[in-house]
Short mmCIF file of C-alpha atoms in Angstrom, two decimals:
data_model
loop_
_atom_site.label_atom_id
_atom_site.label_comp_id
_atom_site.label_asym_id
_atom_site.label_seq_id
_atom_site.Cartn_x
_atom_site.Cartn_y
_atom_site.Cartn_z
CA MET A 1 2.33 26.11 10.50
CA GLY A 2 -0.71 28.44 10.59
CA GLN A 3 -3.98 27.72 8.83
CA GLN A 4 -3.59 30.79 6.60
CA HIS A 5 -0.17 29.67 5.35
CA SER A 6 -1.47 26.12 4.81
CA ASN A 7 -4.37 27.48 2.74
CA ALA A 8 -1.96 29.56 0.67
CA LEU A 9 0.13 26.47 -0.08
CA MET A 10 -3.01 24.60 -1.11
CA GLN A 11 -4.00 27.33 -3.53
CA GLN A 12 -0.51 27.22 -5.05
CA LEU A 13 -0.82 23.46 -5.48
CA LYS A 14 -4.21 23.77 -7.18
CA LYS A 15 -2.93 26.47 -9.55
CA HIS A 16 0.35 24.72 -10.38
CA PHE A 17 -1.25 21.33 -11.14
CA ASN A 18 -4.53 22.74 -12.48
CA LEU A 19 -6.46 20.75 -9.89
CA LEU A 20 -10.22 20.47 -9.89
CA SER A 21 -10.46 20.24 -6.10
CA ASP A 22 -8.49 20.36 -2.86
CA PRO A 23 -6.31 17.18 -2.82
CA PHE A 24 -6.31 17.10 0.99
CA PRO A 25 -9.76 18.13 2.28
CA MET A 26 -10.44 17.65 5.98
CA GLU A 27 -13.23 15.15 5.24
CA SER A 28 -11.44 13.32 2.43
CA LYS A 29 -12.67 9.81 1.56
CA PHE A 30 -9.28 8.98 0.02
CA PHE A 31 -7.84 5.86 1.61
CA PHE A 32 -4.18 5.07 0.93
CA GLU A 33 -3.72 1.31 0.75
CA GLY A 34 0.08 1.40 0.93
CA ALA A 35 2.33 1.43 4.01
CA GLN A 36 0.45 -1.66 5.27
CA ARG A 37 -2.76 0.36 5.71
CA GLN A 38 -4.78 -2.19 3.70
CA HIS A 39 -3.23 -4.97 5.77
CA ASN A 40 -4.14 -3.08 8.95
CA LEU A 41 -7.70 -2.76 7.72
CA GLU A 42 -7.96 -6.47 6.95
CA THR A 43 -6.52 -7.33 10.38
CA LEU A 44 -9.18 -5.25 12.11
CA ARG A 45 -11.91 -6.73 9.90
CA HIS A 46 -10.80 -10.29 10.68
CA LEU A 47 -10.51 -9.71 14.43
CA ALA A 48 -13.83 -7.86 14.53
CA SER A 49 -15.48 -10.75 12.70
CA PHE A 50 -13.97 -13.71 14.48
CA GLY A 51 -11.98 -12.53 17.52
CA ASP A 52 -12.98 -12.02 21.13
CA MET A 53 -10.43 -9.39 22.06
CA VAL A 54 -10.46 -5.68 22.80
CA LEU A 55 -8.81 -3.97 19.82
CA PHE A 56 -6.39 -1.04 19.91
CA LEU A 57 -5.52 1.06 16.85
CA THR A 58 -2.59 3.25 17.85
CA GLY A 59 -0.27 5.74 16.19
CA ASP A 60 1.02 9.29 16.37
CA LYS A 61 -1.27 12.22 15.62
CA GLY A 62 -1.68 12.34 11.85
CA ALA A 63 -0.84 8.66 11.32
CA GLY A 64 -4.19 8.01 9.64
CA LYS A 65 -6.23 6.36 12.40
CA THR A 66 -9.41 8.31 11.67
CA GLN A 67 -9.12 7.66 7.95
CA LEU A 68 -8.74 3.94 8.57
CA LEU A 69 -11.78 3.89 10.87
CA HIS A 70 -13.86 5.68 8.24
CA LYS A 71 -12.74 3.10 5.70
CA LEU A 72 -13.79 0.34 8.10
CA VAL A 73 -17.25 1.93 8.30
CA ASP A 74 -17.56 2.56 4.55
CA SER A 75 -16.39 -0.92 3.53
CA SER A 76 -19.63 -2.53 4.76
CA PHE A 77 -17.90 -5.82 5.50
CA GLU A 78 -20.27 -8.77 5.60
CA GLY A 79 -21.48 -9.66 9.08
CA ILE A 80 -20.17 -6.48 10.77
CA ASN A 81 -22.10 -3.44 11.96
CA VAL A 82 -19.49 -0.72 12.59
CA VAL A 83 -20.49 2.19 14.84
CA TYR A 84 -18.08 5.14 14.68
CA ILE A 85 -17.83 7.25 17.85
CA ASP A 86 -15.74 10.47 17.97
CA CYS A 87 -14.90 10.62 21.67
CA ALA A 88 -13.18 14.03 21.52
CA ARG A 89 -16.23 15.71 19.99
CA LEU A 90 -18.65 14.07 22.44
CA ILE A 91 -16.58 14.93 25.50
CA GLN A 92 -16.35 18.60 24.44
CA SER A 93 -20.14 18.86 24.34
CA ALA A 94 -20.79 16.68 27.39
CA HIS A 95 -23.23 17.56 30.16
CA LYS A 96 -23.39 16.15 33.66
CA GLY A 97 -24.84 12.69 34.02
CA ILE A 98 -24.37 9.52 32.00
CA SER A 99 -21.28 9.27 29.81
CA PRO A 100 -21.89 10.93 26.42
CA ILE A 101 -19.87 8.14 24.81
CA LEU A 102 -22.00 5.35 26.25
CA THR A 103 -25.12 7.38 25.41
CA ALA A 104 -23.97 7.60 21.79
CA CYS A 105 -23.39 3.83 21.70
CA LEU A 106 -26.91 3.17 22.98
CA LYS A 107 -28.54 5.68 20.62
CA SER A 108 -26.67 4.23 17.63
CA LEU A 109 -28.70 1.04 18.16
CA GLY A 110 -31.94 2.89 18.81
CA ILE A 111 -31.80 2.60 22.61
CA GLU A 112 -32.99 5.67 24.53
CA GLN A 113 -32.60 4.16 28.02
CA SER A 114 -30.63 6.34 30.44
CA GLU A 115 -31.47 4.80 33.81
CA GLY A 116 -29.13 2.34 35.52
CA ASP A 117 -25.48 2.28 36.46
CA PHE A 118 -22.67 2.04 33.93
CA THR A 119 -22.46 -1.77 33.90
CA GLN A 120 -26.23 -2.18 33.64
CA LEU A 121 -26.32 0.08 30.59
CA LEU A 122 -23.44 -1.82 29.00
CA ASN A 123 -25.45 -4.99 29.48
CA VAL A 124 -28.45 -3.34 27.79
CA LEU A 125 -26.10 -2.54 24.89
CA LEU A 126 -24.84 -6.12 24.80
CA THR A 127 -28.39 -7.51 24.77
CA GLU A 128 -29.26 -5.41 21.71
CA CYS A 129 -26.04 -6.53 20.00
CA HIS A 130 -27.03 -10.16 20.56
CA ARG A 131 -30.44 -9.40 19.08
CA LEU A 132 -28.75 -7.98 15.97
CA VAL A 133 -26.75 -11.17 15.55
CA ALA A 134 -29.84 -13.32 15.95
CA THR A 135 -32.00 -11.31 13.56
CA ASP A 136 -29.58 -9.85 11.00
CA GLY A 137 -26.39 -11.86 11.51
CA LEU A 138 -24.46 -8.68 12.34
CA ARG A 139 -21.75 -8.46 14.97
CA THR A 140 -21.40 -4.89 16.27
CA ILE A 141 -18.00 -3.20 16.57
CA PHE A 142 -17.87 0.12 18.38
CA ALA A 143 -14.96 2.12 16.95
CA PHE A 144 -13.93 4.78 19.49
CA ASP A 145 -11.85 7.44 17.73
CA ASN A 146 -9.71 9.73 19.92
CA ALA A 147 -10.20 7.19 22.68
CA ASP A 148 -7.25 8.61 24.63
CA LYS A 149 -9.63 11.47 25.50
CA ILE A 150 -11.90 9.10 27.44
CA PRO A 151 -11.51 9.53 31.22
CA LYS A 152 -9.30 6.81 32.64
CA LYS A 153 -11.97 5.52 35.00
CA GLU A 154 -14.43 5.11 32.14
CA LEU A 155 -11.82 3.31 30.04
CA GLN A 156 -11.32 0.88 32.88
CA GLU A 157 -15.08 0.25 32.96
CA TYR A 158 -15.08 -0.68 29.27
CA PHE A 159 -12.03 -2.93 29.61
CA SER A 160 -13.38 -4.69 32.68
CA PHE A 161 -16.69 -5.30 30.92
CA CYS A 162 -15.06 -6.64 27.74
CA LYS A 163 -12.70 -8.94 29.63
CA ASN A 164 -15.71 -10.71 31.12
CA LEU A 165 -17.63 -11.15 27.88
CA PRO A 166 -18.38 -14.74 26.86
CA PRO A 167 -16.63 -16.27 23.83
CA GLU A 168 -18.08 -15.26 20.45
CA SER A 169 -19.80 -12.25 21.98
CA ALA A 170 -21.92 -10.09 19.67
CA LEU A 171 -20.06 -6.95 20.76
CA VAL A 172 -16.48 -5.82 20.02
CA MET A 173 -14.79 -2.60 21.12
CA LEU A 174 -12.01 -0.88 19.16
CA PHE A 175 -10.11 2.00 20.79
CA ALA A 176 -8.11 4.32 18.50
CA GLY A 177 -5.61 6.83 19.86
CA SER A 178 -2.03 7.25 20.98
CA SER A 179 -0.05 4.44 22.60
CA SER A 180 -0.76 6.12 25.94
CA LEU A 181 -4.09 4.29 25.80
CA ILE A 182 -2.36 1.10 26.83
CA GLN A 183 -0.16 2.62 29.51
CA SER A 184 -2.92 4.74 31.04
CA SER A 185 -5.11 1.68 31.30
CA LYS A 186 -2.56 -0.18 33.44
CA LEU A 187 -1.87 -2.68 30.69
CA GLY A 188 1.76 -1.71 30.24
CA ASN A 189 3.17 -3.77 33.10
CA THR A 190 1.59 -7.01 31.92
CA LEU A 191 1.91 -6.77 28.15
CA ASN A 192 3.13 -10.34 27.71
CA GLN A 193 0.48 -11.80 29.99
CA ASN A 194 -2.59 -10.29 28.34
CA ILE A 195 -4.35 -12.35 25.71
CA TRP A 196 -7.65 -10.45 25.80
CA TRP A 197 -6.53 -7.54 23.59
CA HIS A 198 -4.74 -6.93 20.29
CA GLN A 199 -2.87 -3.81 19.18
CA VAL A 200 -2.54 -2.55 15.58
CA GLN A 201 0.16 0.13 15.39
CA LEU A 202 0.21 2.45 12.37
CA LYS A 203 3.78 3.02 11.20
CA PRO A 204 5.06 6.25 9.56
CA PHE A 205 5.39 6.36 5.78
CA SER A 206 8.70 5.66 4.07
CA GLN A 207 9.99 7.98 1.34
CA SER A 208 8.45 5.83 -1.38
CA ASP A 209 5.15 5.71 0.55
CA VAL A 210 5.06 9.52 0.80
CA LEU A 211 5.63 9.96 -2.93
CA LEU A 212 2.98 7.38 -3.83
CA TYR A 213 0.54 8.87 -1.33
CA LEU A 214 0.93 12.38 -2.78
CA ASP A 215 0.69 11.10 -6.36
CA GLN A 216 -2.58 9.27 -5.64
CA ALA A 217 -4.10 12.22 -3.75
CA LEU A 218 -3.19 14.65 -6.53
CA MET A 219 -4.52 12.30 -9.22
CA LEU A 220 -7.90 12.08 -7.47
CA ALA A 221 -7.99 15.89 -7.38
CA GLY A 222 -7.55 16.05 -11.15
CA CYS A 223 -3.78 16.11 -11.60
CA SER A 224 -2.68 14.48 -14.88
CA GLU A 225 1.06 14.42 -14.23
CA LYS A 226 3.35 12.68 -11.78
CA LEU A 227 4.81 14.68 -8.92
CA LYS A 228 8.45 15.45 -9.69
CA LEU A 229 10.65 15.79 -6.59
CA THR A 230 14.39 15.52 -6.20
CA ASP A 231 15.76 13.10 -3.61
CA VAL A 232 16.62 16.06 -1.40
CA GLN A 233 13.11 17.54 -1.69
CA LEU A 234 11.53 14.18 -0.93
CA GLN A 235 13.77 13.66 2.09
CA GLN A 236 12.90 17.13 3.38
CA LEU A 237 9.20 16.41 2.92
CA VAL A 238 9.49 13.14 4.87
CA GLU A 239 11.41 14.88 7.65
CA LEU A 240 8.97 17.79 7.89
CA GLY A 241 5.94 15.52 7.84
CA LYS A 242 7.60 12.84 9.98
CA GLY A 243 6.18 10.24 7.60
CA LEU A 244 2.67 10.95 8.88
CA PRO A 245 -0.09 11.46 6.27
CA GLY A 246 -1.87 14.06 8.38
CA ARG A 247 1.28 16.21 8.44
CA THR A 248 2.25 15.37 4.88
CA LYS A 249 -1.03 16.90 3.72
CA VAL A 250 0.08 20.25 5.14
CA PHE A 251 3.53 20.16 3.63
CA GLY A 252 2.43 18.59 0.36
#
């Protein structure tokens, strides 16, 4: 569906429900707690606080991975310093030389160093993370959004580094993207043997989830009435959006 048609639908929604704002802005802070999303958030928080595993947040495009990562950042959980990294945006603007993703990680902690090989710079990052734990009691989690855009060789570097971290390390890495992350990283053949990583998979919304999601989004935009849909309309909406909030926004 084209952007122009999507915008026309949005204007119809705003007029019909007398909305004060766009219920589905691109940079929306609305976080839907249903469909196990709150549980997913708590799982990531717990593992980031106490676990020693590489974390994967996977799901289809539009499943809500970015929204969940933003919620993780905004929640300001005690003892966690969350650094959000948009890998797709960084790779698009990359120049030759050191990885723009690793550079962003270093700069997020105030490190301007650019000399050294990949592993040496990761160790510089780790040293600063340990300093943060010692001084501020903060464990750092690097949340890589669109991580399936990271070159495979670079992904392998991160995984190899994390696998060799000591217990209770001050650094945790979370990779968000499609399930291809796991397969492309040669983890697929040894799924049952790996204990150094944990996967959180975002499931599509059910019919009741879709209705509740739309109701909450419309309410935040100023709607004072419940959304009235027939069973057939709701089923069509779920099928068109495939139960994915990112697609449901368009068809809402």
